[in-house]
mmCIF file with all atom_site columns, C-alpha atoms in Angstrom:
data_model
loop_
_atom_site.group_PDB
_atom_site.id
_atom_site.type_symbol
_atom_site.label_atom_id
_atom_site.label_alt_id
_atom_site.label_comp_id
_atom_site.label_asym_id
_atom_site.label_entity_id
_atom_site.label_seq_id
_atom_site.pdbx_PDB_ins_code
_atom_site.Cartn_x
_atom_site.Cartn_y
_atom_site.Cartn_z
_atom_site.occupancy
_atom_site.B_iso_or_equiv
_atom_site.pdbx_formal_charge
_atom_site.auth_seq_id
_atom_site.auth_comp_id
_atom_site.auth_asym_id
_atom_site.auth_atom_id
_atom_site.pdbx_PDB_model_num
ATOM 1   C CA . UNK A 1 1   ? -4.743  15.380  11.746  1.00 0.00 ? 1   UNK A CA 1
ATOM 2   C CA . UNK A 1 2   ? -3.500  12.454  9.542   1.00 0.00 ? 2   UNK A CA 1
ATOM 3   C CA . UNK A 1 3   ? -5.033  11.640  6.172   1.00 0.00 ? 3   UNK A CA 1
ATOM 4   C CA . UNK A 1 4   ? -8.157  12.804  5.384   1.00 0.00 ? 4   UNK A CA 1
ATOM 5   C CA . UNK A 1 5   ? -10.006 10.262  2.801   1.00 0.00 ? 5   UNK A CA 1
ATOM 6   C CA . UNK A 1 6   ? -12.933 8.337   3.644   1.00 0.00 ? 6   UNK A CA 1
ATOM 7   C CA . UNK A 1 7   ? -11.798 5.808   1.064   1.00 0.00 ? 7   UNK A CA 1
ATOM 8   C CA . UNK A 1 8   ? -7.528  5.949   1.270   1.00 0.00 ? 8   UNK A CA 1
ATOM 9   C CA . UNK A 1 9   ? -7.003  5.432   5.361   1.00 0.00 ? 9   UNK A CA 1
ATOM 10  C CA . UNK A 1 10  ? -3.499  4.674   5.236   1.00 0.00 ? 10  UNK A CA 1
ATOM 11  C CA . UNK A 1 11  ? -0.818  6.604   6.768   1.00 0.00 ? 11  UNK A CA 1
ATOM 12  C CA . UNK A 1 12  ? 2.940   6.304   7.074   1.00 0.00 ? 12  UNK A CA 1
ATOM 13  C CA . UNK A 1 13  ? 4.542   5.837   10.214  1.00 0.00 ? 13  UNK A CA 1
ATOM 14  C CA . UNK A 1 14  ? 5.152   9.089   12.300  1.00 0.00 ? 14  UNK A CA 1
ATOM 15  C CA . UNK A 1 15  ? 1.985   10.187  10.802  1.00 0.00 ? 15  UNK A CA 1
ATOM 16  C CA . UNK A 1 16  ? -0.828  11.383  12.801  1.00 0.00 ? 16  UNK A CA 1
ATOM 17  C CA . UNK A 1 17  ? -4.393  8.940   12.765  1.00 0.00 ? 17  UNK A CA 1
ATOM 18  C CA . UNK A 1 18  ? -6.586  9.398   9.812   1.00 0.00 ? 18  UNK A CA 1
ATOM 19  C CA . UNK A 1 19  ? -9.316  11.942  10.962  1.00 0.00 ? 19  UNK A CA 1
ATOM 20  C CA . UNK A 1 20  ? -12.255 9.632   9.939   1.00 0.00 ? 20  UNK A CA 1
ATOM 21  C CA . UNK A 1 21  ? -11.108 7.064   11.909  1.00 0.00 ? 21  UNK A CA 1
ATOM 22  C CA . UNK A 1 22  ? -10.636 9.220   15.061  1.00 0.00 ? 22  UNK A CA 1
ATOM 23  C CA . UNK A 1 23  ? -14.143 10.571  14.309  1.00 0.00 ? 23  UNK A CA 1
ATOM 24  C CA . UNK A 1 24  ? -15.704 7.349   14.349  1.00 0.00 ? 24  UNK A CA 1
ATOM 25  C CA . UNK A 1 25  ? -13.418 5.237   16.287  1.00 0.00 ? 25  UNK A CA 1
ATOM 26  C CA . UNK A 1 26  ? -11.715 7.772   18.974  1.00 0.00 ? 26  UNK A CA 1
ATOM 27  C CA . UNK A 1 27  ? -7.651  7.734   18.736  1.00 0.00 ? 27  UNK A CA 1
ATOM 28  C CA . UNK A 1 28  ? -6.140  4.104   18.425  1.00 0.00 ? 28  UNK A CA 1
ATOM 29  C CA . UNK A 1 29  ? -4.476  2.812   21.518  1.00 0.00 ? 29  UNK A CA 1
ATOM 30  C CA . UNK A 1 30  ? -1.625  1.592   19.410  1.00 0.00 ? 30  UNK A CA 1
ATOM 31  C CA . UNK A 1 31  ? -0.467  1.978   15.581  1.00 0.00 ? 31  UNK A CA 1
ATOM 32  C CA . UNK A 1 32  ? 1.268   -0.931  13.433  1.00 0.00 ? 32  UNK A CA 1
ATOM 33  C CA . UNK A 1 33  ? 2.497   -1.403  10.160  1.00 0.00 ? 33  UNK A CA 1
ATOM 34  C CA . UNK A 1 34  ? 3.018   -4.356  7.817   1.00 0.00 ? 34  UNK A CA 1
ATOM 35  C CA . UNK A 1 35  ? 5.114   -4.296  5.271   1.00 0.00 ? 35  UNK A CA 1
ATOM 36  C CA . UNK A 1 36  ? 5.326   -7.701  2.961   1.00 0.00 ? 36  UNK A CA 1
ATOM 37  C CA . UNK A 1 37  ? 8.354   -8.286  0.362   1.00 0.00 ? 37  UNK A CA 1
ATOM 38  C CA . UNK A 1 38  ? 6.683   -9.963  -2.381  1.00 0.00 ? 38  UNK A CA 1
ATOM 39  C CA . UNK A 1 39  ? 9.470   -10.095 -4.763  1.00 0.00 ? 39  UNK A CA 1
ATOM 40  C CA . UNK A 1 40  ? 11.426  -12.791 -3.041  1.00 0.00 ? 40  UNK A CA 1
ATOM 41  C CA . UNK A 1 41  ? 10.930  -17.131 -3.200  1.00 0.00 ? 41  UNK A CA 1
ATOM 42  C CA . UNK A 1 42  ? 8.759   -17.619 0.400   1.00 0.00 ? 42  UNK A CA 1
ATOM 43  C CA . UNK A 1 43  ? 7.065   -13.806 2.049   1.00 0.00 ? 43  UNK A CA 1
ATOM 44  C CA . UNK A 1 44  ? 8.602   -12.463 4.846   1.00 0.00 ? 44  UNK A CA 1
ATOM 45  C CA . UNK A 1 45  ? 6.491   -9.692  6.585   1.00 0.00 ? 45  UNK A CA 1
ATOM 46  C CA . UNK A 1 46  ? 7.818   -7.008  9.058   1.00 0.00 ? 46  UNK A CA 1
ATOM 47  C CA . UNK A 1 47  ? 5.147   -5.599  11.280  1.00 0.00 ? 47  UNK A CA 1
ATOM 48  C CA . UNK A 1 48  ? 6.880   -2.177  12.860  1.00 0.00 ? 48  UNK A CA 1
ATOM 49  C CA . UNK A 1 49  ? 5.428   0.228   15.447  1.00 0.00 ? 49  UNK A CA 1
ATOM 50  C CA . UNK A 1 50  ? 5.436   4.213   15.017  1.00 0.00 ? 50  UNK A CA 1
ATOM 51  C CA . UNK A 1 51  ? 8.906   4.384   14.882  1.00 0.00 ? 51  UNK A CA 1
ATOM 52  C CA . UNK A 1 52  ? 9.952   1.731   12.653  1.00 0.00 ? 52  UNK A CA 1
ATOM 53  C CA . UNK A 1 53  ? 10.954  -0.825  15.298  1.00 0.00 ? 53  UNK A CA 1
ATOM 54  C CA . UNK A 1 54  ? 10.062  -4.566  14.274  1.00 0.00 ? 54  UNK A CA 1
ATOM 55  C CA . UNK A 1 55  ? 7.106   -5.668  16.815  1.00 0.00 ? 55  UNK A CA 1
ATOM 56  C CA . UNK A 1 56  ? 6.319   -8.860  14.616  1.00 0.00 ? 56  UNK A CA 1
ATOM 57  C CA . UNK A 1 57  ? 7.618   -11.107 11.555  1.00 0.00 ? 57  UNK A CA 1
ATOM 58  C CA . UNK A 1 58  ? 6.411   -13.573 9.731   1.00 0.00 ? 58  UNK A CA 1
ATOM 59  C CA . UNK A 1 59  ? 7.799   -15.687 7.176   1.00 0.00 ? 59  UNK A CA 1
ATOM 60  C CA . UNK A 1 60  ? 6.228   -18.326 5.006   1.00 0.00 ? 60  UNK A CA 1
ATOM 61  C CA . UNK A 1 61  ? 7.983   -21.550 3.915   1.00 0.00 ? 61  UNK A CA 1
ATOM 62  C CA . UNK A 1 62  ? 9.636   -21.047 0.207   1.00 0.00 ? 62  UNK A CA 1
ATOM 63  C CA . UNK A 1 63  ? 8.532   -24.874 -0.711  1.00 0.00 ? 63  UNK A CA 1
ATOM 64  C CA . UNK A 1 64  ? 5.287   -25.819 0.998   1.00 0.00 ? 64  UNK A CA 1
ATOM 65  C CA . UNK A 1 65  ? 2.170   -27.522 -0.111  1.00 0.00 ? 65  UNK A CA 1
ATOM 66  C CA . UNK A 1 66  ? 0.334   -26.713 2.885   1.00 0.00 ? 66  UNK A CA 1
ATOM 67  C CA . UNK A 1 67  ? 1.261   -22.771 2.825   1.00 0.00 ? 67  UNK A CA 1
ATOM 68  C CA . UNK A 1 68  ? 3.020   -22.887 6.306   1.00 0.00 ? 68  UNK A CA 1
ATOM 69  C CA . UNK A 1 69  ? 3.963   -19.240 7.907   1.00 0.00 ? 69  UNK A CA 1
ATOM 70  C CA . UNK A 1 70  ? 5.192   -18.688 11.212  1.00 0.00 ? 70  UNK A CA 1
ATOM 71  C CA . UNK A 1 71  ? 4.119   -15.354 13.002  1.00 0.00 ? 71  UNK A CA 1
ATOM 72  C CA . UNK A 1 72  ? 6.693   -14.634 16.196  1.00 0.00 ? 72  UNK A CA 1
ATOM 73  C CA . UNK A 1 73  ? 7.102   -11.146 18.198  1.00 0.00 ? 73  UNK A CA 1
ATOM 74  C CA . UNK A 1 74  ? 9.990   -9.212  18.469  1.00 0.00 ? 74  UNK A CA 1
ATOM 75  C CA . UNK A 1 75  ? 12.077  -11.690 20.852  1.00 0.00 ? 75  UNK A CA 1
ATOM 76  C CA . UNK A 1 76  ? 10.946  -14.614 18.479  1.00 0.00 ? 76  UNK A CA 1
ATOM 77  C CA . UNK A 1 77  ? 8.406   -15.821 20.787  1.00 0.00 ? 77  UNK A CA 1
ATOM 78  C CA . UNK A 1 78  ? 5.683   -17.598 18.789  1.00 0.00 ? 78  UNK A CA 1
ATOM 79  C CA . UNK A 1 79  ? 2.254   -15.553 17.977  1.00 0.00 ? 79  UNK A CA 1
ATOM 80  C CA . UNK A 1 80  ? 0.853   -17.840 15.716  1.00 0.00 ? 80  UNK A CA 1
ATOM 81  C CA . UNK A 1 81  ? 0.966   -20.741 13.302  1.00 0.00 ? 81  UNK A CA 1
ATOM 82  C CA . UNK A 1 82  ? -1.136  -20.402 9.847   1.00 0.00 ? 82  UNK A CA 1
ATOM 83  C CA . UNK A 1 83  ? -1.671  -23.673 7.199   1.00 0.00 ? 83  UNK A CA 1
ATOM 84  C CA . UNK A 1 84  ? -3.316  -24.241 4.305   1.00 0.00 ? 84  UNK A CA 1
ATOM 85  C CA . UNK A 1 85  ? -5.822  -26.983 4.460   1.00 0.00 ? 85  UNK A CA 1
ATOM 86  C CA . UNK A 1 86  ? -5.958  -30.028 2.013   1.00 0.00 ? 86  UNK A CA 1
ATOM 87  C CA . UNK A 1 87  ? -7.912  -31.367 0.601   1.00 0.00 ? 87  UNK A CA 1
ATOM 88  C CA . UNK A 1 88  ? -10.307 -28.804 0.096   1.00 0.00 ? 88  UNK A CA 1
ATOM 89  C CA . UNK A 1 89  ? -12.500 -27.349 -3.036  1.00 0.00 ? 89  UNK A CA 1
ATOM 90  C CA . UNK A 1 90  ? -11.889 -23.477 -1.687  1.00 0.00 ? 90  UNK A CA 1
ATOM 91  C CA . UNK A 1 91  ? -8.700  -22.175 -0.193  1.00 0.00 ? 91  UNK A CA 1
ATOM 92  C CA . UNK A 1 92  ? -9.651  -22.774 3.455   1.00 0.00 ? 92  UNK A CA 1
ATOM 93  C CA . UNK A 1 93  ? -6.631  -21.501 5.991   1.00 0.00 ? 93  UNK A CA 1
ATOM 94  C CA . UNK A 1 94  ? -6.602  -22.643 9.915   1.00 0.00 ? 94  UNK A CA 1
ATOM 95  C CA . UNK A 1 95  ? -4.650  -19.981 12.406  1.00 0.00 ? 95  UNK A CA 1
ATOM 96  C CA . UNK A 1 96  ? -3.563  -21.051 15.663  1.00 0.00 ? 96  UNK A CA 1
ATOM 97  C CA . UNK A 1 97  ? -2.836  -18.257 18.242  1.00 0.00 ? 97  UNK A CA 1
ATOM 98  C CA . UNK A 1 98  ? -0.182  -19.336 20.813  1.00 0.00 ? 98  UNK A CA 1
ATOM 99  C CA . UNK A 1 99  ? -2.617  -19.807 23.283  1.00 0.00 ? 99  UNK A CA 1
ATOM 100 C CA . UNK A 1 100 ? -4.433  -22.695 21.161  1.00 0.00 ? 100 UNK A CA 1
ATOM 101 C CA . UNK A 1 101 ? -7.128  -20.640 20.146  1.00 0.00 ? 101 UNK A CA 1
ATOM 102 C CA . UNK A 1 102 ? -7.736  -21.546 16.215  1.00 0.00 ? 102 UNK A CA 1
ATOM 103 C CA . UNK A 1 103 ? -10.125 -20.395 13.763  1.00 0.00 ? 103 UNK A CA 1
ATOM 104 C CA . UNK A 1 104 ? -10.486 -20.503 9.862   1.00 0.00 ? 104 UNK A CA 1
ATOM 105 C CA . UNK A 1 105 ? -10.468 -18.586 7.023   1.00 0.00 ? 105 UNK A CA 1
ATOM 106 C CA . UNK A 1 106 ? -11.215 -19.059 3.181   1.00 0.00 ? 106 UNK A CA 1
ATOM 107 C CA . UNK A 1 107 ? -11.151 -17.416 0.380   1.00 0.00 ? 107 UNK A CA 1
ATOM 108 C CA . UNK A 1 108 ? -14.376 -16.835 0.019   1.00 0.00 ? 108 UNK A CA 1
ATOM 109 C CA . UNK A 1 109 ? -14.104 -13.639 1.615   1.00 0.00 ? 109 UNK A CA 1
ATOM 110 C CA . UNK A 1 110 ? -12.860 -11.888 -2.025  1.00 0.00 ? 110 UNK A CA 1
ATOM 111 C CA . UNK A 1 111 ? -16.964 -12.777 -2.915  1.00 0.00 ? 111 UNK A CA 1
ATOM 112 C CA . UNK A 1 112 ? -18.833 -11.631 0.166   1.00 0.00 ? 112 UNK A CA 1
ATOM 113 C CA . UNK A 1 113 ? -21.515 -9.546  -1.713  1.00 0.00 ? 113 UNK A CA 1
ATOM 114 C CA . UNK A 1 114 ? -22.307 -7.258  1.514   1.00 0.00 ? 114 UNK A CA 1
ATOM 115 C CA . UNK A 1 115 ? -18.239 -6.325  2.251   1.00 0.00 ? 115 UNK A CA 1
ATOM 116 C CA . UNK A 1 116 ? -19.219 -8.371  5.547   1.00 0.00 ? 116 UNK A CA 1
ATOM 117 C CA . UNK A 1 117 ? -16.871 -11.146 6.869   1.00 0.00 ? 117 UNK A CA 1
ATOM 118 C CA . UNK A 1 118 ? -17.685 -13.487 10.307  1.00 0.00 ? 118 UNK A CA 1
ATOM 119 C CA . UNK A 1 119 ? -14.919 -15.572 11.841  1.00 0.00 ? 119 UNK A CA 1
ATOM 120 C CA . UNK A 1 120 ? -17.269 -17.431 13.983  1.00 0.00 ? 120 UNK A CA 1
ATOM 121 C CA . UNK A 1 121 ? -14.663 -18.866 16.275  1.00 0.00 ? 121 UNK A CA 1
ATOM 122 C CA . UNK A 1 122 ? -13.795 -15.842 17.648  1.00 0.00 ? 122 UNK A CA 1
ATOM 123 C CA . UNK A 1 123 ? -17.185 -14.163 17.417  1.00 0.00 ? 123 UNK A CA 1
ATOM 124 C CA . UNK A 1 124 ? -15.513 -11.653 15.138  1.00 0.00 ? 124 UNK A CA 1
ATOM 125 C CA . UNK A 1 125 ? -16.598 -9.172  11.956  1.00 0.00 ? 125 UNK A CA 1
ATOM 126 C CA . UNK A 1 126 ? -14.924 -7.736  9.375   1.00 0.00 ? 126 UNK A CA 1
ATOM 127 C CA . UNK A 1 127 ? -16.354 -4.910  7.574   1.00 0.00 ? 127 UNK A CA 1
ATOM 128 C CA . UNK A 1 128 ? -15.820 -2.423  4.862   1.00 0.00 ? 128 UNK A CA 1
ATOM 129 C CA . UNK A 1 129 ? -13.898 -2.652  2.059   1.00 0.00 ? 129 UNK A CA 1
ATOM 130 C CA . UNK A 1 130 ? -12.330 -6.214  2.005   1.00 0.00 ? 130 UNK A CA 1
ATOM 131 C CA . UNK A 1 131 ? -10.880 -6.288  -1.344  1.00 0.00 ? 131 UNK A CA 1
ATOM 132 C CA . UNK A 1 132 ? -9.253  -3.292  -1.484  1.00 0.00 ? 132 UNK A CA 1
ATOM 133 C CA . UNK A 1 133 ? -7.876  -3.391  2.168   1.00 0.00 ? 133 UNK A CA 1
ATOM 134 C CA . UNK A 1 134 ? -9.950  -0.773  4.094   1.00 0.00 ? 134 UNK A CA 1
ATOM 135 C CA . UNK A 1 135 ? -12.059 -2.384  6.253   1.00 0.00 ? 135 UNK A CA 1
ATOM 136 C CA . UNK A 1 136 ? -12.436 -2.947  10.278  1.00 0.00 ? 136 UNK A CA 1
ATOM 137 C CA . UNK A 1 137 ? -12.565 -5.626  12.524  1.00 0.00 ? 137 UNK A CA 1
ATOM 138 C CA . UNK A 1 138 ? -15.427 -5.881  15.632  1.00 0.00 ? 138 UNK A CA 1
ATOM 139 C CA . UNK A 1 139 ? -15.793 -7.931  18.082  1.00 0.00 ? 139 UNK A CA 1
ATOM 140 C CA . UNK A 1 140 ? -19.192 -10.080 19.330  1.00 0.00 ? 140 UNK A CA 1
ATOM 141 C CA . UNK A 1 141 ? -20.267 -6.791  21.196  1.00 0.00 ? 141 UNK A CA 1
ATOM 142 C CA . UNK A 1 142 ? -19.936 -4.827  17.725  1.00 0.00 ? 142 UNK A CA 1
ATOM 143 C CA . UNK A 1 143 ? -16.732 -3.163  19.650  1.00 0.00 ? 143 UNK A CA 1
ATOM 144 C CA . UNK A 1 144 ? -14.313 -1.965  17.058  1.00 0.00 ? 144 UNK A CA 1
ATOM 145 C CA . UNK A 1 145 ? -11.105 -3.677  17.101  1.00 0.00 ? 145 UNK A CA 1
ATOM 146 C CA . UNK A 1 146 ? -9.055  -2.668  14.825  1.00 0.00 ? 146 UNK A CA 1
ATOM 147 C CA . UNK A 1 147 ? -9.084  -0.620  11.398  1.00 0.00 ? 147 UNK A CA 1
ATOM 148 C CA . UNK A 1 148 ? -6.865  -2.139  8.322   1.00 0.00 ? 148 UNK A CA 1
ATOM 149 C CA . UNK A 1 149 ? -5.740  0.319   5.490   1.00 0.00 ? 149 UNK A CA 1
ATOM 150 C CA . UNK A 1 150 ? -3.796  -0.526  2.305   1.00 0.00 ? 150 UNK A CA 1
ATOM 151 C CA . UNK A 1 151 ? -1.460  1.845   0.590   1.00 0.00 ? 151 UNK A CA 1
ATOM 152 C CA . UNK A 1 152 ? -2.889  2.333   -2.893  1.00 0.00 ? 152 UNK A CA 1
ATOM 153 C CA . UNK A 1 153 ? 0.458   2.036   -4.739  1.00 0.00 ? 153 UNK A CA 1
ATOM 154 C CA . UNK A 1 154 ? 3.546   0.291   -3.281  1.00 0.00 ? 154 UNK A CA 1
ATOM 155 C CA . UNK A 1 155 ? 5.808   -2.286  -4.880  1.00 0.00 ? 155 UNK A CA 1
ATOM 156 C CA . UNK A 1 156 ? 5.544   -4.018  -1.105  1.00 0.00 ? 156 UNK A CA 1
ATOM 157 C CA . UNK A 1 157 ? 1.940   -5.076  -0.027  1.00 0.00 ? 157 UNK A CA 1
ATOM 158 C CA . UNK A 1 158 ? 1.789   -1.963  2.944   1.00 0.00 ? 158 UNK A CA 1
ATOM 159 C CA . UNK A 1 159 ? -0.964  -1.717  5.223   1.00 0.00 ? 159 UNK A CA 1
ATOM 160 C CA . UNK A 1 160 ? -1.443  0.676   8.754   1.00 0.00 ? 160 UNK A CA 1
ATOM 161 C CA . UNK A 1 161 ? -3.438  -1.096  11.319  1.00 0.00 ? 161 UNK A CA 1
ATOM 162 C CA . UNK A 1 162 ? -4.914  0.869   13.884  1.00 0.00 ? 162 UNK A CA 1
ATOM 163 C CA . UNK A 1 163 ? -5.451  -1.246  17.116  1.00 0.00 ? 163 UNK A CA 1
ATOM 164 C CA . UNK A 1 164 ? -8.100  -0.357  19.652  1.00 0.00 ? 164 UNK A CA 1
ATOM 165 C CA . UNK A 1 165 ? -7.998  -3.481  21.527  1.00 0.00 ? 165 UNK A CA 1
ATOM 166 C CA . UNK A 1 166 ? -4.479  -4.381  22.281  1.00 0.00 ? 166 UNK A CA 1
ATOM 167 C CA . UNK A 1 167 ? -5.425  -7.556  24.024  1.00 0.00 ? 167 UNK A CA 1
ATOM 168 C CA . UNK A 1 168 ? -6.305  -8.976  20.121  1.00 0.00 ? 168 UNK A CA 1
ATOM 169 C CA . UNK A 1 169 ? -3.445  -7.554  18.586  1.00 0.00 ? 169 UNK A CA 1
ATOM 170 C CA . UNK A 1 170 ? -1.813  -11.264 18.041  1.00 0.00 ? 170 UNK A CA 1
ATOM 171 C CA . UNK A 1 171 ? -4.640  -12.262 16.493  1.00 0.00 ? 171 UNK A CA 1
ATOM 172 C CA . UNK A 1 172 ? -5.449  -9.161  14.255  1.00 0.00 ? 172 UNK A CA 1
ATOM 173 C CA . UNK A 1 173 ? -2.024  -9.530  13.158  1.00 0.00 ? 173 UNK A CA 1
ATOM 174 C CA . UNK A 1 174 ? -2.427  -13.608 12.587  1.00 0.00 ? 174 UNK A CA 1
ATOM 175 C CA . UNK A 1 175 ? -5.824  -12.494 10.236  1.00 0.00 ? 175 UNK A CA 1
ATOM 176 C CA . UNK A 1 176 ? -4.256  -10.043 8.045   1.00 0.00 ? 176 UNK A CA 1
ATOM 177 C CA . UNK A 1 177 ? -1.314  -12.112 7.373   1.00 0.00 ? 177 UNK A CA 1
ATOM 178 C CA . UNK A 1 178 ? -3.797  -14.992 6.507   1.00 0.00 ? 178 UNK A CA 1
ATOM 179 C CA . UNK A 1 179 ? -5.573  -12.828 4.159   1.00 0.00 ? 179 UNK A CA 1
ATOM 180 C CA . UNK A 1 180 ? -2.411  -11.833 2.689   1.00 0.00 ? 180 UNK A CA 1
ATOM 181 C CA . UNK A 1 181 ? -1.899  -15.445 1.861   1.00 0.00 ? 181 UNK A CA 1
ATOM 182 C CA . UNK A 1 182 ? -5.393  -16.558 0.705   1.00 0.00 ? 182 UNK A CA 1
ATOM 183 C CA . UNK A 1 183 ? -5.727  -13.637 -1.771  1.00 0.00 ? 183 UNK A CA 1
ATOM 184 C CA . UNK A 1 184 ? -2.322  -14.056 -3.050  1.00 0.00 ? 184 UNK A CA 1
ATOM 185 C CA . UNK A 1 185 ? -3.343  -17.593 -4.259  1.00 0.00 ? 185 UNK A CA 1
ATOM 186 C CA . UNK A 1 186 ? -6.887  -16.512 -5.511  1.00 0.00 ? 186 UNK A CA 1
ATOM 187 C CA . UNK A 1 187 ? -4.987  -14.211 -7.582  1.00 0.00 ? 187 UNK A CA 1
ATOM 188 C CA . UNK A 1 188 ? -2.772  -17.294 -8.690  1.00 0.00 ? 188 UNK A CA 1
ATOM 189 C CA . UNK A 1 189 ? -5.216  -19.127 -9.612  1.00 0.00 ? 189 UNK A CA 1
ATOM 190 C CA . UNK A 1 190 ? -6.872  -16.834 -11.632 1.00 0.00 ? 190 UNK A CA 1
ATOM 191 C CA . UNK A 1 191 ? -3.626  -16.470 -13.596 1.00 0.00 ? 191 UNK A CA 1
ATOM 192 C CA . UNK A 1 192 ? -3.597  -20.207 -14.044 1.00 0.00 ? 192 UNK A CA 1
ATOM 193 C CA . UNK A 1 193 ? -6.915  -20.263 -15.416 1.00 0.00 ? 193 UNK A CA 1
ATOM 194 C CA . UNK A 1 194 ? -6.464  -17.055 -17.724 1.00 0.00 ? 194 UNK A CA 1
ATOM 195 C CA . UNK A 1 195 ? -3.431  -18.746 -18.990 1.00 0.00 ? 195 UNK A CA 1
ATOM 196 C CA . UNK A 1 196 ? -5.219  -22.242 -20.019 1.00 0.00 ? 196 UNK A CA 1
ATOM 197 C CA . UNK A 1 197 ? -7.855  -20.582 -22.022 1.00 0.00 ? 197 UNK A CA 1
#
């Protein structure tokens, strides 16, 4: 049955649940798959189901000072709306969910000392692993939503989401894009700095 690391959850579409998660979490109701091209001016992300079929895309402006990315389903139907917000001393990004629901999220997340996350908003955790990608989402009645994994090594950024709550899949989708984006210009920054000294 799928994978079996405690630390390495991913799996490859077609593949079979990792057997920790299924331990812990029982068998996800549905399976997705992000796959980012980083290589290109702006970052387009493709999130597929099982068998490779585009559910979700996302694509971030190529020139934009407030980091603007549009997340729409397969039909182009609009999911969500992330932007950078300026001024501010941290990378802070606001998400807006089709339905108008919004919440934030900043970069402080790469320091959280206890691997714990809170999006207050939406009376959401994220635990685990956040800097390396393996980590899961709960809700305000510590139900599990989803689980994230990262492949380890991939020229693309490639990540397996297991969903147990389908009704938040919009969402979970919105916050792993938005994480995509604020560690992506941590890691920019840090390169700026390394490169002044």
């Amino acid at each position: 049955m799928g994978v079996q690391s405690k630390r390495l959850r991913y799996r490859e579409e077609g593949e079979q649940a990792n057997v920790y998660n299924v331990e812990s979490f029982g068998v996800p109701a549905r399976s997705l798959f992000l796959s980012t091209d980083v290589i290109k001016i702006g970052m387009k992300t493709d999130i597929t189901d099982g068998d490779g079929n585009v559910v979700y895309h996302s694509e971030r402006k190529a020139v934009s000072i407030h980091d603007k990315t549009d997340i729409v389903d397969a039909a182009g139907k609009p999911v969500a709306h992330i932007e950078k917000v300026i001024p501010s001393v941290r990378d802070r990004y606001l998400v807006t969910l089709a339905d108008g629901t919004s919440f934030e999220i900043a970069s402080e997340l790469m320091h959280v000392v206890n691997e714990v996350y809170n999006i207050s908003e939406l009376g959401w955790q994220m635990r685990g692993r956040l800097a390396t990608w393996n980590f899961q989402i709960y809700d305000k009645e510590n139900r599990v939503i989803a689980v994230i994994s990262e492949k380890a090594v991939s020229i693309r950024d490639k990540y397996c989401i297991d969903i147990y709550r389908t009704e938040h899949e919009g969402a979970v989708i919105a916050v792993l894009v938005t994480l995509q984006h604020a560690i992506r210009s941590r890691k920019k920054r840090a390169g700026l700095a390394a490169s002044r000294i």
